XYZ file of C-alpha atoms in Angstrom:
413
model
C -0.070 0.019 0.099
C 3.026 2.392 0.320
C 2.897 2.621 -3.451
C -0.733 4.646 -2.958
C 0.660 7.050 -0.565
C 3.684 7.523 -2.957
C 1.746 8.141 -5.905
C -0.951 10.330 -4.413
C 1.272 12.554 -2.591
C 3.841 12.642 -5.372
C 0.879 13.760 -7.652
C -0.228 16.593 -5.325
C 3.441 17.908 -4.986
C 4.109 18.221 -8.614
C 0.673 19.755 -9.137
C 1.538 22.328 -6.413
C 5.173 22.804 -8.061
C 3.683 23.220 -11.471
C 1.253 25.979 -10.057
C 4.163 27.820 -8.155
C 6.051 27.983 -11.122
C 3.015 29.241 -13.086
C 2.939 26.182 -15.178
C -0.278 24.408 -16.178
C -0.516 20.563 -17.118
C -3.833 19.369 -18.357
C -2.716 15.684 -18.292
C -1.314 16.001 -14.636
C -4.813 17.833 -13.940
C -7.119 14.996 -15.418
C -4.715 12.080 -13.792
C -5.219 13.878 -10.245
C -9.122 14.191 -10.700
C -8.889 10.279 -11.254
C -7.047 9.736 -8.059
C -9.274 11.851 -6.069
C -12.099 10.135 -7.612
C -11.051 6.598 -6.964
C -9.675 7.230 -3.355
C -13.061 9.329 -2.729
C -15.496 6.908 -4.089
C -14.357 3.447 -3.093
C -13.415 3.961 0.583
C -15.133 1.722 2.565
C -13.820 1.997 6.123
C -13.187 4.814 8.389
C -15.025 7.782 10.218
C -18.507 8.374 8.969
C -18.065 6.409 6.068
C -19.460 3.383 8.167
C -22.317 5.382 8.916
C -23.409 6.715 5.647
C -23.249 3.084 4.429
C -25.375 1.760 7.305
C -27.775 4.883 6.595
C -28.142 3.883 2.898
C -28.748 0.235 3.895
C -31.397 0.908 6.479
C -32.958 3.683 4.275
C -33.186 1.079 1.215
C -34.456 -1.712 3.657
C -37.454 0.075 5.659
C -40.827 -0.813 5.212
C -41.936 1.992 6.991
C -41.298 6.124 6.195
C -37.520 6.159 5.084
C -37.422 9.891 5.942
C -37.908 8.621 9.530
C -34.964 6.389 9.767
C -32.594 8.826 9.445
C -31.350 12.125 10.675
C -30.044 13.217 7.456
C -31.353 15.980 5.441
C -34.251 15.161 2.929
C -32.279 15.760 -0.393
C -29.568 13.436 0.454
C -32.200 11.136 1.697
C -34.468 11.204 -1.214
C -31.399 10.395 -3.606
C -30.585 7.534 -1.237
C -34.354 6.320 -1.927
C -33.959 6.741 -5.357
C -30.792 4.996 -5.455
C -32.077 1.850 -3.475
C -35.194 1.564 -6.065
C -33.098 1.460 -9.131
C -31.057 -1.037 -7.231
C -27.685 0.407 -6.740
C -25.544 -0.452 -3.716
C -23.818 2.243 -1.806
C -20.548 2.421 -3.932
C -22.782 2.911 -7.193
C -24.792 5.845 -5.464
C -21.085 7.396 -4.453
C -19.766 7.133 -7.837
C -22.607 9.488 -8.917
C -21.885 11.813 -6.074
C -18.463 11.888 -6.792
C -18.909 12.655 -10.152
C -21.333 15.540 -9.455
C -18.789 16.988 -6.781
C -15.670 16.638 -9.047
C -17.740 18.124 -11.903
C -18.691 21.354 -9.890
C -15.231 21.798 -8.551
C -13.739 21.418 -12.306
C -16.552 23.993 -13.471
C -15.352 26.462 -10.523
C -11.798 26.138 -11.467
C -12.452 27.003 -15.207
C -15.352 29.642 -14.368
C -12.703 31.628 -12.558
C -9.864 30.635 -14.717
C -7.404 29.645 -12.252
C -4.309 27.550 -12.197
C -6.055 24.080 -11.869
C -2.583 22.388 -10.958
C -2.238 24.665 -8.074
C -5.746 24.707 -6.471
C -6.134 20.792 -6.812
C -2.440 20.377 -5.606
C -3.331 22.191 -2.213
C -6.870 20.187 -2.307
C -5.047 17.136 -2.279
C -2.674 17.943 0.552
C -5.819 18.581 3.215
C -9.197 19.270 2.346
C -9.586 16.268 0.097
C -9.396 13.739 3.202
C -12.338 15.768 5.016
C -14.420 15.947 2.082
C -13.996 12.142 1.559
C -15.522 11.331 5.051
C -17.806 14.427 5.283
C -19.908 13.320 2.445
C -22.897 15.466 3.057
C -20.908 18.556 3.732
C -18.851 17.916 0.542
C -21.694 18.134 -1.562
C -22.988 21.031 -0.212
C -19.556 22.795 -0.435
C -19.038 22.078 -4.155
C -22.839 23.287 -4.870
C -22.151 26.660 -3.232
C -18.631 27.112 -4.660
C -20.337 26.351 -8.009
C -23.177 28.694 -7.238
C -21.184 31.691 -6.500
C -20.753 32.839 -10.142
C -24.455 33.733 -10.115
C -23.823 36.423 -7.274
C -21.552 38.131 -10.197
C -24.697 38.803 -12.174
C -27.154 41.444 -11.022
C -30.082 40.013 -12.931
C -33.041 38.430 -11.081
C -32.614 35.262 -13.143
C -29.073 34.860 -11.533
C -30.414 35.670 -7.940
C -32.942 32.947 -8.519
C -30.356 30.551 -9.699
C -28.314 31.037 -6.404
C -31.380 30.776 -4.181
C -32.172 27.357 -5.982
C -28.570 26.350 -5.458
C -28.621 27.264 -1.640
C -31.974 25.262 -1.252
C -30.571 22.179 -2.834
C -27.307 22.406 -0.843
C -29.202 22.729 2.409
C -30.999 19.504 1.306
C -27.800 18.193 1.954
C -26.556 19.695 4.570
C -28.496 22.366 6.843
C -25.599 24.512 7.431
C -25.810 25.631 3.950
C -28.592 28.091 4.620
C -25.955 30.520 6.206
C -24.696 31.167 2.577
C -28.090 33.204 1.981
C -26.025 35.818 3.493
C -23.679 36.182 0.496
C -26.552 37.938 -1.121
C -25.439 41.014 0.612
C -23.025 41.573 -2.565
C -26.157 42.035 -4.556
C -27.355 44.904 -2.057
C -23.943 46.907 -2.507
C -20.461 46.551 -3.768
C -19.041 49.708 -2.597
C -15.545 49.319 -0.542
C -16.986 51.786 2.254
C -19.783 49.396 2.785
C -17.611 46.316 3.215
C -15.265 48.314 5.081
C -18.100 49.138 7.846
C -19.216 45.572 7.729
C -15.796 44.135 8.348
C -15.151 46.528 11.218
C -19.141 45.889 12.581
C -18.164 42.076 12.390
C -15.012 42.319 14.142
C -16.407 44.416 16.768
C -19.340 41.752 17.143
C -16.764 38.949 17.555
C -14.860 40.784 20.416
C -17.999 41.616 22.164
C -19.117 38.153 22.341
C -15.886 37.227 23.622
C -16.080 39.868 26.258
C -19.665 38.631 27.056
C -18.846 34.763 26.349
C -21.087 33.109 29.087
C -24.105 35.490 28.270
C -23.484 34.789 24.630
C -23.306 31.171 25.007
C -26.897 31.203 27.468
C -28.539 33.409 24.409
C -27.529 30.580 21.964
C -28.575 27.985 24.293
C -32.234 29.471 24.871
C -32.338 29.872 20.995
C -31.420 26.146 20.613
C -34.914 25.293 22.299
C -36.813 25.962 19.399
C -34.330 24.405 16.900
C -34.590 20.829 16.103
C -32.318 19.296 13.551
C -28.860 20.154 14.440
C -29.426 21.668 17.836
C -26.533 19.598 19.272
C -24.048 21.892 17.407
C -25.133 24.648 20.030
C -23.415 22.297 22.817
C -19.926 22.236 23.862
C -17.359 24.872 24.527
C -14.053 26.316 22.791
C -11.147 27.422 24.982
C -9.071 29.525 22.519
C -9.614 27.805 19.198
C -11.513 30.687 17.974
C -8.670 32.863 17.869
C -6.688 30.416 15.276
C -10.150 30.434 13.320
C -10.014 34.289 13.297
C -6.464 34.538 12.447
C -6.831 32.179 9.422
C -9.812 34.030 8.244
C -7.900 37.141 8.180
C -5.400 35.860 6.125
C -7.917 35.303 3.619
C -9.011 39.042 3.735
C -6.015 41.398 4.505
C -3.558 40.309 1.488
C -6.652 40.412 -0.939
C -7.530 43.880 0.490
C -3.995 45.296 0.499
C -2.267 44.057 -2.929
C -5.458 43.767 -5.219
C -4.561 46.969 -6.772
C -1.607 45.411 -8.085
C -3.363 43.038 -10.260
C -3.667 44.968 -13.883
C -6.302 42.862 -15.418
C -9.648 44.346 -14.423
C -11.925 41.172 -14.525
C -9.406 39.297 -12.381
C -9.184 42.173 -10.090
C -13.058 42.228 -9.861
C -13.149 38.523 -9.197
C -10.531 38.700 -6.307
C -12.549 41.836 -4.899
C -15.656 39.709 -5.470
C -14.350 36.955 -3.122
C -12.615 39.175 -0.480
C -16.108 40.576 0.017
C -17.761 37.085 0.276
C -14.996 36.403 3.104
C -16.153 39.840 4.903
C -19.546 38.621 4.859
C -18.187 35.326 6.433
C -16.919 37.333 9.339
C -20.506 37.716 10.803
C -20.323 34.249 11.700
C -17.253 34.148 13.477
C -18.990 34.370 16.834
C -20.242 30.965 16.278
C -16.586 29.738 16.491
C -16.841 30.201 20.141
C -19.642 27.771 20.710
C -18.620 24.439 18.930
C -15.863 23.578 16.421
C -18.536 22.101 14.004
C -19.248 25.778 13.124
C -15.702 26.175 11.814
C -16.889 24.628 8.674
C -19.156 27.544 7.547
C -15.782 29.421 7.167
C -13.695 26.424 6.101
C -16.331 25.553 3.309
C -15.169 28.765 1.640
C -12.040 27.566 1.664
C -11.474 26.774 -2.094
C -12.867 29.858 -3.146
C -10.192 31.879 -0.934
C -7.321 29.815 -2.398
C -8.653 30.905 -6.020
C -8.547 34.272 -5.130
C -5.062 33.955 -3.562
C -4.043 31.899 -6.605
C -5.452 34.386 -9.207
C -3.572 37.582 -7.096
C -0.124 35.364 -7.271
C -0.390 34.130 -10.827
C -1.494 38.036 -12.278
C 1.376 39.537 -10.235
C 4.459 40.514 -11.925
C 7.298 38.093 -11.417
C 9.042 38.390 -7.934
C 6.659 41.325 -7.065
C 5.800 41.832 -3.689
C 1.941 41.423 -4.189
C 2.867 37.809 -5.890
C 5.290 36.799 -2.898
C 2.613 37.951 -0.268
C -0.344 36.099 -2.569
C 1.642 32.886 -2.394
C 2.922 33.024 1.116
C -0.600 33.702 2.356
C -1.974 30.839 0.393
C 0.534 28.632 2.265
C -0.375 29.944 5.669
C -4.257 29.716 4.890
C -4.090 26.202 3.967
C -1.854 25.098 6.429
C -3.580 26.966 9.177
C -7.081 25.258 8.313
C -4.986 21.555 8.120
C -3.322 22.424 11.369
C -6.312 23.557 13.156
C -8.422 20.184 12.049
C -5.265 17.869 12.624
C -5.164 19.262 16.155
C -9.000 18.342 16.620
C -8.808 14.864 15.037
C -6.720 11.794 15.003
C -5.588 12.145 11.464
C -4.198 8.748 11.151
C -7.778 7.329 11.663
C -8.556 9.530 8.428
C -5.876 9.336 6.013
C -4.953 5.439 6.433
C -8.263 4.071 5.788
C -8.880 6.318 2.654
C -5.544 5.175 1.346
C -5.491 1.564 2.303
C -9.363 0.263 2.704
C -10.619 0.886 -0.995
C -12.259 -1.488 -3.255
C -10.187 -0.348 -6.030
C -7.240 -1.957 -4.181
C -8.773 -4.672 -1.993
C -10.844 -6.909 -4.153
C -14.114 -7.878 -2.677
C -16.305 -10.753 -3.797
C -19.358 -8.815 -2.608
C -18.927 -5.744 -4.564
C -20.572 -5.305 -8.006
C -17.601 -4.497 -10.201
C -19.584 -4.698 -13.434
C -22.383 -2.330 -11.872
C -20.015 0.315 -11.049
C -18.158 0.202 -14.405
C -21.684 0.783 -16.081
C -22.551 3.579 -13.689
C -19.207 5.147 -14.381
C -20.069 4.953 -18.125
C -23.232 6.278 -18.026
C -21.942 9.294 -15.837
C -19.237 10.062 -18.425
C -21.756 10.011 -21.110
C -24.019 12.389 -19.291
C -21.118 14.632 -18.342
C -20.053 14.760 -22.050
C -23.753 15.681 -22.808
C -23.659 18.273 -20.469
C -20.448 19.836 -21.642
C -21.723 19.637 -24.966
C -24.704 21.490 -24.329
C -22.967 24.120 -22.021
C -20.434 24.612 -25.067
C -23.121 25.040 -27.406
C -25.049 27.576 -25.448
C -21.718 29.606 -24.943
C -21.032 29.434 -28.719
C -24.402 30.907 -29.276
C -23.981 33.768 -26.764
C -20.773 34.577 -27.948
C -21.998 34.609 -31.558
C -24.580 36.790 -30.899
C -22.702 39.294 -29.017
C -19.304 39.099 -29.939
C -19.153 37.706 -33.232
C -17.417 34.549 -34.603
C -14.019 36.088 -34.572
C -14.161 37.115 -30.894
C -14.952 33.245 -29.661
C -11.413 32.731 -28.402
C -11.953 35.565 -25.958
C -15.091 33.924 -24.502
C -15.596 33.601 -20.768
C -18.096 31.435 -20.943
C -17.697 27.452 -19.947
């Protein structure tokens, strides 16, 4: 099994190295997606995975109301019911979910025109492991990441699309409702507005720290009226919220101070937009005082923040201070979240099962490999159809507005 560790971490490092020298390799990127897919999809042991497998079987075998057999949200439960009725086992079901997540991930990387090797290299070094075990949160995270593009468009249609995405994400993980707050970017995009919002959020955070016992009691009283997820309001955090605060600032301050050095206006606008999203998330910093589970509200925006820092790095002049700050911030930001989670969990109990307990490497007579191949082929076919339709739609839009000669400058997917 050492070869699995070697290939995985070597691939992650080479991706990161390519990104660091501002080089792109589609072959390496595609190979990385394949590795992530295999390890994420066919992992059969470890934290949470066993729970998800059990929930899938219970929902499929119940003779009563399947929605009452699990605490999991209605969207995820509905997909389990449908998958069971089709005759899929858990791993065939997981193939579909992995395809959806990676498709949304890849689409977001392409949309923001960021160096895919750099982003996926960083993803493999840390967040991949938690996304593999936190299945519902992983799905909702990628839906929200994908949906941020609709916030850049001021039209009502784009707003409705974003609202729909949040509803779908919340049907997988309830915590996704907090991302309705991102609609604030449609209210105002003025720098003064977000400066004041940032100051208000910091003051609110410090005030909650100063009145921590009162704040906890208020939240506890509110939680009485909450059913699902009320356990998240229980517990106590000593000093970890300062770490979360510091990590979050690393994703905001460099963007604010050095975005002006990015000459490409479209790129600078995307960086400013992502910075504003992070400022909005500051409103939820007080929740870090209650329970470590709330950290994911901020951590779920990690890939988008990495995209902003990577955009600033790649679009800064060689050896410029803005580029150096962006690169160092990217490393500190990623390492900060990694160290924060490693201190909370026994990381070996997460990494080892993902790397070693995999149907792809451990042949299992009870596994339906023919079904898995069929589902993969179906997903690839569906993905090709979606890509073709999106490309055709993009072609028609560009032809209508720019003319055939400008299609190479198209910003659509």
